[in-house]
Coordinates of C-alpha atoms and ligand atoms in Angstrom, one line a residue:
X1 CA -18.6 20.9 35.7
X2 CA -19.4 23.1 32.8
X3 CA -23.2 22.3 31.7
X4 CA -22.9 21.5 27.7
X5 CA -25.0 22.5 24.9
X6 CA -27.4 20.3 23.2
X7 CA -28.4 21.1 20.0
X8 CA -30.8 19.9 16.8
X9 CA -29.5 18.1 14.1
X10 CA -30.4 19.7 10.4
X11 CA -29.6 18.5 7.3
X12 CA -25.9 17.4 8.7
X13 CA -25.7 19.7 10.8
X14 CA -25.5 21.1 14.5
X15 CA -28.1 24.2 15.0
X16 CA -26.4 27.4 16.5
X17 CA -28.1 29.2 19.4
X18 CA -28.6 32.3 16.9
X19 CA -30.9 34.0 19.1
X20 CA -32.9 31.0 19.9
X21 CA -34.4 29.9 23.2
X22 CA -32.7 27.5 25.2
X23 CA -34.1 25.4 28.8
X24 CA -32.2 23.6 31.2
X25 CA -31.8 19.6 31.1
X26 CA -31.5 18.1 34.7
X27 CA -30.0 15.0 35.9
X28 CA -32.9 13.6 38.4
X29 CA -30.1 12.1 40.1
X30 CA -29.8 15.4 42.0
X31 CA -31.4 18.3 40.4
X32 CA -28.1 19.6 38.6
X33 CA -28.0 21.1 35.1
X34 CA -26.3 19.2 32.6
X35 CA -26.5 20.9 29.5
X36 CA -28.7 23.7 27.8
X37 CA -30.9 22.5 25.0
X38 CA -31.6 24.9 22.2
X39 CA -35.4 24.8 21.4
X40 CA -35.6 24.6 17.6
X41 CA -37.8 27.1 16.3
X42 CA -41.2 26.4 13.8
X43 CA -38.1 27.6 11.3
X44 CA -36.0 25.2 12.0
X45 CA -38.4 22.3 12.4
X46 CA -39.3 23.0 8.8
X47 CA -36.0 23.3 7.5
X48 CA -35.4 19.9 9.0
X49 CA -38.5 18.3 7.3
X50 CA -37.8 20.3 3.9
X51 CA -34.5 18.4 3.9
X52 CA -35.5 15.1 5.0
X53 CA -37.8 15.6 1.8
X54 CA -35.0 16.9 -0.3
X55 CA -32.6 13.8 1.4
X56 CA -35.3 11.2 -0.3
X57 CA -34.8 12.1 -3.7
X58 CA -30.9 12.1 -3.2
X59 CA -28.2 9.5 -3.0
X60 CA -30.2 7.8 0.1
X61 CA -33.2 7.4 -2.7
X62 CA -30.9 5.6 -4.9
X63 CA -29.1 3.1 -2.5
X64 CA -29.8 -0.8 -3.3
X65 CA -31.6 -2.9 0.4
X66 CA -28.1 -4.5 0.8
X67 CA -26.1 -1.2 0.4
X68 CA -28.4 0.4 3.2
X69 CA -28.6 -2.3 5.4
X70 CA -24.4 -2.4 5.4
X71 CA -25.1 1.2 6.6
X72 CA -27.2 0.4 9.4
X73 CA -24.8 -2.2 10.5
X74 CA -22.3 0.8 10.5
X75 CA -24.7 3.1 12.7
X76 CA -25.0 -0.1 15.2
X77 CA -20.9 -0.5 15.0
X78 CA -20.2 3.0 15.9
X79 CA -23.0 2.9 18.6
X80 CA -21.2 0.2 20.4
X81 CA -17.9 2.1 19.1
X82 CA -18.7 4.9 21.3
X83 CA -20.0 2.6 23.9
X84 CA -19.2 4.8 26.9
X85 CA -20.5 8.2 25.3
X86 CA -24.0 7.1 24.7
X87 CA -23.8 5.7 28.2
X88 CA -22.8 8.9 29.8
X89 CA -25.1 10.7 28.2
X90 CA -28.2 8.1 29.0
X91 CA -27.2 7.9 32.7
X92 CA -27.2 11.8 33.2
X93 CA -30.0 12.6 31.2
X94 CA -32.0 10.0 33.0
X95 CA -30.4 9.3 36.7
X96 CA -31.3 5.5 35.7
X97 CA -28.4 3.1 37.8
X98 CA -25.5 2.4 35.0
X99 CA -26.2 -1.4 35.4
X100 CA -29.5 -1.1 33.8
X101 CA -28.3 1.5 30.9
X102 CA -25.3 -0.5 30.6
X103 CA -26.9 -4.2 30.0
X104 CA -29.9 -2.6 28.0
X105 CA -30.3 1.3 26.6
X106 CA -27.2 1.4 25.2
X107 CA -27.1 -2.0 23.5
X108 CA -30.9 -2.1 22.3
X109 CA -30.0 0.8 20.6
X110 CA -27.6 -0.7 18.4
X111 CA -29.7 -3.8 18.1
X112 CA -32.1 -2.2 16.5
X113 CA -30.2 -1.4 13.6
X114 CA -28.9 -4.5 12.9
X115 CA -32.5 -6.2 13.9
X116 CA -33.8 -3.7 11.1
X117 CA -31.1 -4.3 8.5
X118 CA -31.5 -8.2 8.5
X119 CA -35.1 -7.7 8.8
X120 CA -34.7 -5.7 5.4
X121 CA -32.9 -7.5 3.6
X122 CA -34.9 -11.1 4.2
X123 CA -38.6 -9.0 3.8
X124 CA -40.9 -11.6 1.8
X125 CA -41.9 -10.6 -1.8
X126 CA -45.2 -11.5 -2.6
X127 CA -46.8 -12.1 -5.3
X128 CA -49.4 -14.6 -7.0
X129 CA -50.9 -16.1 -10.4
X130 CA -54.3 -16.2 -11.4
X131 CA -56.7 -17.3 -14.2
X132 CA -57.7 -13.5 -15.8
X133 CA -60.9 -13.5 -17.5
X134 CA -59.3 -14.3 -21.0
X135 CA -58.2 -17.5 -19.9
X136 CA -55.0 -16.1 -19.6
X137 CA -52.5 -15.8 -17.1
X138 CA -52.1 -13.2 -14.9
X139 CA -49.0 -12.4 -12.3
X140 CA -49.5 -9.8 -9.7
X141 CA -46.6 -9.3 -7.6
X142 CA -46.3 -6.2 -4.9
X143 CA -43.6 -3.8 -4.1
X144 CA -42.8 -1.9 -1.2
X145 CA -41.8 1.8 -1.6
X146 CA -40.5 4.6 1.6
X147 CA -43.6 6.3 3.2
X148 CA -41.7 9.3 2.8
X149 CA -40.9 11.5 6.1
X150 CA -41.3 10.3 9.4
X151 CA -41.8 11.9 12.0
X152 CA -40.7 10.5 15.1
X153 CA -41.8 11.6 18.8
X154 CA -40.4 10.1 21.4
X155 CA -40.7 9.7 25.3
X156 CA -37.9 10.3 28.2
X157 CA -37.6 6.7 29.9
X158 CA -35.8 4.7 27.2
X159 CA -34.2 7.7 25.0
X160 CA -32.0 5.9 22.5
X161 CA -33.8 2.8 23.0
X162 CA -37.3 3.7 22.0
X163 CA -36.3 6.3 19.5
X164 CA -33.5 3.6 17.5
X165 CA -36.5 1.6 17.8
X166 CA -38.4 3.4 15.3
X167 CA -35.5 5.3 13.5
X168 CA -33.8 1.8 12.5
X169 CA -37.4 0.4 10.6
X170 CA -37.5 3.7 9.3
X171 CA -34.9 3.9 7.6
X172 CA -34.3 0.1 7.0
X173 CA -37.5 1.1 4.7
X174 CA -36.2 3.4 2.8
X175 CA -37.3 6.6 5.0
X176 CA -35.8 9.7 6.3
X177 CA -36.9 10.9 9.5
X178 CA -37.2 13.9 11.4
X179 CA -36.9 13.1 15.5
X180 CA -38.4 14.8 18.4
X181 CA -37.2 13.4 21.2
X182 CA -38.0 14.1 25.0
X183 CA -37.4 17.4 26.1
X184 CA -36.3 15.6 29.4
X185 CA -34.2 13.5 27.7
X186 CA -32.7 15.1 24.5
X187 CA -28.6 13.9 24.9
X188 CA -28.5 11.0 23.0
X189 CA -30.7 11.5 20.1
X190 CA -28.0 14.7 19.4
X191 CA -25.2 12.1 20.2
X192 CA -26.6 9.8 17.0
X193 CA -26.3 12.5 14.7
X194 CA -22.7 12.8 14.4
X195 CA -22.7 8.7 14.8
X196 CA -24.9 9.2 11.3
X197 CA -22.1 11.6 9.8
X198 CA -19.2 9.8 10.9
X199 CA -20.9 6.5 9.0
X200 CA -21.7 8.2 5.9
X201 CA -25.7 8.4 6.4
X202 CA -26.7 11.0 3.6
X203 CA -27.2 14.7 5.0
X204 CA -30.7 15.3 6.2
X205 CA -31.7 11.4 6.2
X206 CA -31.8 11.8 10.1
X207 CA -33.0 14.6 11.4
X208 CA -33.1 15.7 15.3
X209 CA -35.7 19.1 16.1
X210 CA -35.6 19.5 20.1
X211 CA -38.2 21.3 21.9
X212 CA -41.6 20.7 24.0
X213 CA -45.0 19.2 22.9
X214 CA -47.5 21.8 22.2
X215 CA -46.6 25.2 20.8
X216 CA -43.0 23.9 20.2
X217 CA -41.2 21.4 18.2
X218 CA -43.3 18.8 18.8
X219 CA -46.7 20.5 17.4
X220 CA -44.5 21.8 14.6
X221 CA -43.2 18.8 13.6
X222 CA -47.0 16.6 13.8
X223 CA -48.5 19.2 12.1
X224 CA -46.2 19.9 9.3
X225 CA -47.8 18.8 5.6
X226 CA -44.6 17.5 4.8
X227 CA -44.7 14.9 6.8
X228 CA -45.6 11.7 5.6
X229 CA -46.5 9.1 8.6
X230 CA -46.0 9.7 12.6
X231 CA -44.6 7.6 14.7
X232 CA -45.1 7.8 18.1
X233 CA -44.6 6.9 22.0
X234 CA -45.8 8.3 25.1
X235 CA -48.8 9.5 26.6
X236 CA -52.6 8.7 25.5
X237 CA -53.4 12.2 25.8
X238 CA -50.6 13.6 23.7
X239 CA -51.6 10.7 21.6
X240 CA -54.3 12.0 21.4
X241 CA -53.8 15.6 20.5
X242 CA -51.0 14.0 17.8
X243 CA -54.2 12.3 15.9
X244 CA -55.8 15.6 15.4
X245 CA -52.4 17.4 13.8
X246 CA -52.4 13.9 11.8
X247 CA -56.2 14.2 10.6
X248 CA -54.8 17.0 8.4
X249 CA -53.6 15.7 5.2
X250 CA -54.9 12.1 6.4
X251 CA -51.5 11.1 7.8
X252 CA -50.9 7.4 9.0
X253 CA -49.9 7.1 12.8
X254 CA -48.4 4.1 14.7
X255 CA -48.8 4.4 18.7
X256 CA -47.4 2.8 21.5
X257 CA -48.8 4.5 24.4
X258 CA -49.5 3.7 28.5
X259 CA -50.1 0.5 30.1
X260 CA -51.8 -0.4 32.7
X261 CA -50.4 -4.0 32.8
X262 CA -52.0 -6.5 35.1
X263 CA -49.6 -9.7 36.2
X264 CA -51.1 -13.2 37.3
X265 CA -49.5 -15.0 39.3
X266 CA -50.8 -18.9 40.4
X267 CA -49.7 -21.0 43.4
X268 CA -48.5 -23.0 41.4
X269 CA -45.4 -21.3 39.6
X270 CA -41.5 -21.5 40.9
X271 CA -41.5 -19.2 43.6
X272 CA -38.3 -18.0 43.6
X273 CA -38.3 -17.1 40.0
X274 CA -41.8 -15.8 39.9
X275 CA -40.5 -13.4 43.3
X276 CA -37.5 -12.3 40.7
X277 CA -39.7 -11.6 38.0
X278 CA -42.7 -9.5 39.6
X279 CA -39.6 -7.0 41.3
X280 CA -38.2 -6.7 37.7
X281 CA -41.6 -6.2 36.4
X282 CA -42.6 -3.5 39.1
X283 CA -39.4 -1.6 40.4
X284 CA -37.0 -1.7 37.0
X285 CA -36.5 1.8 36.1
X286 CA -38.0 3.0 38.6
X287 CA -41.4 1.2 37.3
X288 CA -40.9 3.9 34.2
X289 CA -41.5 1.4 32.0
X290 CA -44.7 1.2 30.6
X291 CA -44.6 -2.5 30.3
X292 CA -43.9 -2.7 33.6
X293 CA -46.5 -4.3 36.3
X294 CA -48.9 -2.1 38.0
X295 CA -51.8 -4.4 39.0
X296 CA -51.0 -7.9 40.8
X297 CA -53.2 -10.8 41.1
X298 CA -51.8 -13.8 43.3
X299 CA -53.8 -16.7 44.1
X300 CA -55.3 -16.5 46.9
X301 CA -53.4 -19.7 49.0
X302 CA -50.0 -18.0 48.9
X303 CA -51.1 -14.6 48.6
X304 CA -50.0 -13.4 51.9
X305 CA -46.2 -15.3 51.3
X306 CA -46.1 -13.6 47.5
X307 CA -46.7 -10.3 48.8
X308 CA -44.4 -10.7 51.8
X309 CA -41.4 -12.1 49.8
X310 CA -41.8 -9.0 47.0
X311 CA -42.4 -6.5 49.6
X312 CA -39.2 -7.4 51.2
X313 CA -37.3 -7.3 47.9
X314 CA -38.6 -3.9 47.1
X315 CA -37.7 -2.9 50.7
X316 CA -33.7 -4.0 50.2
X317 CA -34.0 -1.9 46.6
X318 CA -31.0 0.4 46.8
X319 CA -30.9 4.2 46.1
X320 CA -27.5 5.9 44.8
X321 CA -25.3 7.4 42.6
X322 CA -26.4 6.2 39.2
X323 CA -22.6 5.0 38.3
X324 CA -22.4 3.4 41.8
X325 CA -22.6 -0.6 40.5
X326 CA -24.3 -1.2 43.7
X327 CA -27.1 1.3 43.4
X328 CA -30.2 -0.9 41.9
X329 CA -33.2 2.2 41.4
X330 CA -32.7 5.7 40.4
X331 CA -34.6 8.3 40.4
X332 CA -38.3 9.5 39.0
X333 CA -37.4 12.1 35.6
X334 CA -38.3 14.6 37.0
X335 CA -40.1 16.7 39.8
X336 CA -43.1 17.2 37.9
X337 CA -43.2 13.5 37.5
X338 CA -42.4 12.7 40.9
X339 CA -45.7 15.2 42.1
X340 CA -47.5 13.0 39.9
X341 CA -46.4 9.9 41.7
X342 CA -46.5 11.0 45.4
X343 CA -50.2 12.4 44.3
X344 CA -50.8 8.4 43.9
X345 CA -49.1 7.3 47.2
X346 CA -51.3 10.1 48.6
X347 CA -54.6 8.7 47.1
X348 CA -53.5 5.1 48.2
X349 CA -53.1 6.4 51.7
X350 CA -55.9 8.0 51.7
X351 CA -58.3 5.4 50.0
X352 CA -57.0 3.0 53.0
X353 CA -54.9 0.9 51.2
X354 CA -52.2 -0.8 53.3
X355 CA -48.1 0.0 52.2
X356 CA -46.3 -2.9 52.6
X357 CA -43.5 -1.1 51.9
X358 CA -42.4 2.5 51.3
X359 CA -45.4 5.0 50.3
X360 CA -43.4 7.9 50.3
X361 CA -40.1 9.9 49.6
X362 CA -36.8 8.4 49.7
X363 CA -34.9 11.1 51.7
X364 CA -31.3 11.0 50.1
X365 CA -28.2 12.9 51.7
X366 CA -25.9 15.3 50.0
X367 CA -25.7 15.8 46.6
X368 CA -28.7 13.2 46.0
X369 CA -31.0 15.3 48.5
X370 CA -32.1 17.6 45.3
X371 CA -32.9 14.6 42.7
X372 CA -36.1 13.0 42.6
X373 CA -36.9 10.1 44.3
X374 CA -39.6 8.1 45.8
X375 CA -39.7 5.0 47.6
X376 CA -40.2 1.9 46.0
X377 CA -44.2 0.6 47.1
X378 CA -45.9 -2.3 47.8
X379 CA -49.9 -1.8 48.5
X380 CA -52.5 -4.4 49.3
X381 CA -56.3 -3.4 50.5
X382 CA -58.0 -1.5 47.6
X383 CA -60.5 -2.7 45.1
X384 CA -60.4 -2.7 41.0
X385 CA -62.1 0.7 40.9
X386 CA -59.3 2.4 43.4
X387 CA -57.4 4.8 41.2
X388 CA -54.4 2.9 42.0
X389 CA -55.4 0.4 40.4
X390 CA -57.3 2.3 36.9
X391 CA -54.8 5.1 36.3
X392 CA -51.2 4.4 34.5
X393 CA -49.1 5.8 37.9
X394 CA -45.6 5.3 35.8
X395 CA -43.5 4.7 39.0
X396 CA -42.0 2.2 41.5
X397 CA -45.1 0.7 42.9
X398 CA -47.9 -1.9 42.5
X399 CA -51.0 -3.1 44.4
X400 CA -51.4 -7.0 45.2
X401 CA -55.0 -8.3 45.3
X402 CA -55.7 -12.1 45.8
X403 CA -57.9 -14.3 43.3
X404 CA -59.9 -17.4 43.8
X405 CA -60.2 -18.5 40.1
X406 CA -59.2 -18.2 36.7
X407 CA -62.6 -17.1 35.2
X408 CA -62.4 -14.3 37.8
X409 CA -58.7 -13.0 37.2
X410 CA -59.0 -12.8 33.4
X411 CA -62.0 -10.9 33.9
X412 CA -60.4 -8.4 36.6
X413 CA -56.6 -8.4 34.6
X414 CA -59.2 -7.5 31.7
X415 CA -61.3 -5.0 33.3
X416 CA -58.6 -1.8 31.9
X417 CA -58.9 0.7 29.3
X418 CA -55.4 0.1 28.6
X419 CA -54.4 -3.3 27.0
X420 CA -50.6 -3.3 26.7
X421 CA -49.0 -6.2 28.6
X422 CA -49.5 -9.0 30.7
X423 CA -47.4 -11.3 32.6
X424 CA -48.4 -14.8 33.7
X425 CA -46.2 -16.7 36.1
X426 CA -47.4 -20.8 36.6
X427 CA -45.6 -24.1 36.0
X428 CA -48.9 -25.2 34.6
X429 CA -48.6 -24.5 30.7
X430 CA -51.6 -25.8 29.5
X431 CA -53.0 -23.0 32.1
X432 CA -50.8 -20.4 30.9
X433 CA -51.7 -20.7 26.9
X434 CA -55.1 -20.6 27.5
X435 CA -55.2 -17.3 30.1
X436 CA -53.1 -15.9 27.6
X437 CA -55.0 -16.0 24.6
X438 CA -57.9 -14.9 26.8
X439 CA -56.2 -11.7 28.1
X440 CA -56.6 -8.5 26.2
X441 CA -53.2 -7.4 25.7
X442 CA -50.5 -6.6 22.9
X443 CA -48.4 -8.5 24.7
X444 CA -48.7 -11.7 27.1
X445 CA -45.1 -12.8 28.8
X446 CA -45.4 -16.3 30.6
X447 CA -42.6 -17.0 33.2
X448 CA -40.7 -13.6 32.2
X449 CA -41.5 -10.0 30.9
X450 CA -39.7 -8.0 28.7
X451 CA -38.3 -10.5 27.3
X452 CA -37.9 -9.0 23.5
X453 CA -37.3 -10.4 20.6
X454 CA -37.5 -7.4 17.2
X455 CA -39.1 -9.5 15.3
X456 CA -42.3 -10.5 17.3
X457 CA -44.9 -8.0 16.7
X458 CA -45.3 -5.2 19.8
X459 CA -47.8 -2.5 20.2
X460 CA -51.2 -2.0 22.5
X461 CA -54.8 -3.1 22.3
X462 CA -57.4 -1.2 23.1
X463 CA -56.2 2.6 24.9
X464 CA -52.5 1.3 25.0
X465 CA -52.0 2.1 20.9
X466 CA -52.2 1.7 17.5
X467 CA -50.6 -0.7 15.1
X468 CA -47.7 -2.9 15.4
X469 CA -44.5 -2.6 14.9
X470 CA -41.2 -5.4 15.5
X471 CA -40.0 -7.1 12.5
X472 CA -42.1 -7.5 9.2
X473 CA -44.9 -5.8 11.2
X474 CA -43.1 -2.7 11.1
X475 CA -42.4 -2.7 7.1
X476 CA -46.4 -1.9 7.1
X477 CA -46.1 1.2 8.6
X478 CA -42.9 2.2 7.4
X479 CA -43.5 1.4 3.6
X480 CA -46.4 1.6 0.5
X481 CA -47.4 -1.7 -0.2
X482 CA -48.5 -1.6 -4.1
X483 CA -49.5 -4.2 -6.5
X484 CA -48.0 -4.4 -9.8
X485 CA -50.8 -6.8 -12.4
X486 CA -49.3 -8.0 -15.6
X487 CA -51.1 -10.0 -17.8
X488 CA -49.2 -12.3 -19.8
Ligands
LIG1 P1 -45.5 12.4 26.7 O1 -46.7 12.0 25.9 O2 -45.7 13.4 27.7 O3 -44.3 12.9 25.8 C1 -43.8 12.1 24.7 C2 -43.3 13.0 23.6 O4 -44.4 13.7 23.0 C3 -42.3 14.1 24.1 O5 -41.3 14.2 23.1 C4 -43.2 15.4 24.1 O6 -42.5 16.5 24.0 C5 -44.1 15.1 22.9 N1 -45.3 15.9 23.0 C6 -46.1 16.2 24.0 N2 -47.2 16.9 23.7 C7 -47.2 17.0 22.3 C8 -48.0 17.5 21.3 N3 -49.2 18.1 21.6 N4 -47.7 17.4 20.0 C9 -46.5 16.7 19.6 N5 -45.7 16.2 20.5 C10 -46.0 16.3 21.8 O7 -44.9 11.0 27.3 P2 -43.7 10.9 28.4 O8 -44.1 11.5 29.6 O9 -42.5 11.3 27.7 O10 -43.6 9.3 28.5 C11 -44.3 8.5 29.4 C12 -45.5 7.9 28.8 O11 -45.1 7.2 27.6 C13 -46.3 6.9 29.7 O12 -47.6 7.0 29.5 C14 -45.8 5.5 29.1 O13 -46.7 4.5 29.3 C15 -45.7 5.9 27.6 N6 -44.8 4.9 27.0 C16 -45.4 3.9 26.2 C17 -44.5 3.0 25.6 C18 -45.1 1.9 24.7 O14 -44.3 1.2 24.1 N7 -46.4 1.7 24.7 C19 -43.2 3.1 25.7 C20 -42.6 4.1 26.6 C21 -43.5 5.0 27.2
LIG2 O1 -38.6 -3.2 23.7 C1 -39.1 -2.4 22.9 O2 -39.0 -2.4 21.7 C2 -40.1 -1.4 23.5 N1 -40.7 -0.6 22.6 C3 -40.2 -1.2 24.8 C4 -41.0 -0.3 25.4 C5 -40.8 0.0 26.7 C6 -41.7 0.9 27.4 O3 -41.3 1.6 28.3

């Protein structure tokens, strides 16, 4: 098959390769090329943020809440529309099986926008009366007007998914935006553009600039003055470097970065369901979720069962084609990524921990022998201060330690740098309230994980981010908050 060409989205249009640089984008099924991405230049990312400026102050500027949220609804209508594009495009860029892009990628990303355009269009006013110091009333009452640009850097394991994610609030606010997304990953983010045409989004409202972090698109586009606020996902470290480029011209950033996310589990819960849950926790994606379960505490009477039972779950996990229905775990992103891992599995090993299952490479026949892919891992042996269990590993594996009490696990789960999720599984409520108001994490899930809904507030404590975003939560980022006073 002919490998396509992927290219940024300016202003309405598709960028030419005119002499620019292009790379490769591989399908970690099995190492193919899929399409050559043109890099965007530091030209052409400032041509894209000079029109998302110039789009602010054009007909976008002037629509009514209502008239853009009918717009969003149309961006989410085409999206499911074109249904089997996006999903193409998802499952090559990313090697992820089709059931998982099928049931959740695809479809998040058109539930954003119509989270976003109800969320819109019911925002709360405030306002208030007071007694003014003339005895007088007074009425203050607030509005909320666009940041401005946003620029919008996103990660490679949930492409349209985490990018609609931000783009829909974005724009729901009023924004224009200006997207980096994954240079793994760049398919669908170029796919939306012409979704955005073909609905009658204003020219240079969204904006796609692809390329690689530093000295690339990325830097470009963090460090442009134009930009008003960056939003972003991914690494801590990029996170970090993202916070310097923002320091200049005191830009606003909203973070959601890696997790390191312990799961509790007591004797008591239902143990078929709690069996179910962990395996989605630790092995969906490929554990490339950085929700996803990477620490393991299981009382200490059923430990041994637990472990057993998940270990034999993860051993049945099936490797394939990522349209086969019956494959249930891809591939890591890439072979850089899946160095990273094996480095983990190699530490494990030699730290002494015991594999349960897996610990290695999943050696894969024919075509599939040149994508990248580990075997999915189940580890028990190691103590809190293995690096297996303090570094974000990003991939199919988990270590199970046992616990004695709940004084103890909330301290251990607790004992991170990171702070994004946690999972509790027990039948004992009363238990489950309290640990999770003790555990330091954005987000606490009780008998399930991942279990979304767009208006609850998401983001990281402590290492894992900054701010929060879902619902009203996100209109604080994405919008000026000012207070209009009018004595009467
Ligand atoms: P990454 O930080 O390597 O890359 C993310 C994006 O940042 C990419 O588009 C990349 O090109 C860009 N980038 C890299 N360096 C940059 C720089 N100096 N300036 C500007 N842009 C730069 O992350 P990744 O490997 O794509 O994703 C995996 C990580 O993302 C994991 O740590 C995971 O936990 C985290 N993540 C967090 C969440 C969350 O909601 N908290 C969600 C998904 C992924
Ligand atoms: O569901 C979401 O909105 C979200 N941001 C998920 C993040 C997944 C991380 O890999």
């Amino acid at each position: 098959m002919k490998a396509m060409q992927i290219s940024s989205f300016i202003a309405g249009e598709y960028v030419g390769v005119g002499g620019r640089n292009a790379f490769e984008n591989i399908n970690p099924a099995d190492g193919s090329v899929i399409s050559h991405v043109i890099e965007a230049s530091a030209d052409d990312v400032d041509r894209a943020v000079q029109a998302a400026k110039r789009a602010l102050k054009g007909p976008w500027g002037r629509l009514s809440v209502p008239e853009r949220a009918r717009l969003l609804e149309k961006v989410a209508a085409r999206i499911e529309e074109r249904f089997d594009e996006f999903l193409a495009a998802e499952v090559a860029d990313t090697g992820k099986p089709v059931t998982l892009a099928s049931h959740l990628d695809i479809p998040r990303g058109a539930a954003n926008f119509r989270a976003f355009a109800s969320v819109i269009e019911s925002a709360p006013t405030k306002g208030f009366t007071m007694r003014g110091p003339t005895g007088g009333d007074v009425i203050n009452y607030s509005l909320r007007t666009p940041k401005g640009v946003i620029a919008v850097v996103c990660p490679w394991n949930f492409p349209l998914l985490l990018m609609t994610w931000k783009v829909a609030p974005a724009l729901s606010c009023g924004n224009t935006v200006v997207v980096k997304p994954s240079e793994e990953t760049p398919s669908t983010a170029s796919l939306l553009g012409d979704v955005m045409r073909e609905v009658g989004i204003p020219d240079g409202v969204y904006n796609v600039v692809h390329g690689f972090g530093p000295n690339s698109a990325g830097e470009y586009l963090t460090s442009h003055p134009l930009v008003d606020a960056i939003t972003f996902t991914g690494e801590c470290k990029t996170g970090e470097a993202i916070m310097r480029a923002a320091a200049a011209g005191t830009r606003p950033v909203s973070f959601e970065l890696g997790g390191k996310n312990a799961g509790i589990v007591f004797a008591d819960c239902n143990m078929e369901k709690a069996v179910d849950t962990t395996v989605r926790a630790i092995f969906m994606n490929a554990g490339q979720v950085c929700l996803h379960t990477e620490r393991v505490y299981v009382e200490r009477p059923f430990f041994e069962e637990f472990t057993a039972k998940v270990s034999a779950r993860a051993k049945a996990l099936k490797p394939g084609q990522p349209h086969d229905k019956s494959t249930t775990i891809g591939p890591l992103i890439s072979a850089e990524h899946r160095k990273k891992v094996l480095g983990y599995y190699q530490k494990a090993a030699a730290a002494g921990a015991r594999a349960h299952t897996g610990g290695g490479e999943f050696r894969m026949e024919g075509a599939l022998a040149k994508g990248f892919w580990v075997e999915p891992t189940v580890w028990t042996g190691l103590d809190d201060g293995a690096a297996i269990n303090r570094e974000e590993i990003f991939g199919p594996c988990a270590h199970f330690s046992p616990f004695d009490s709940d004084d103890e696990v909330v301290a251990r789960a607790n004992d991170s740098d990171f702070g994004l999720a946690a999972m509790v599984l027990t039948e004992n409520l009363t238990r489950a309230h309290r640990i999770a108001g003790q555990l330091e994490a954005g987000t606490c899930w009780i008998n399930s994980w991942f279990l979304r809904d767009l208006r609850a507030p998401f983001g990281g404590a402590k290492r894992s981010g900054i701010g929060r975003e879902g619902g009203v939560h996100s209109l604080e980022f994405y919008t000026e908050l000012k207070n209009v006073c009018v004595p009467i």
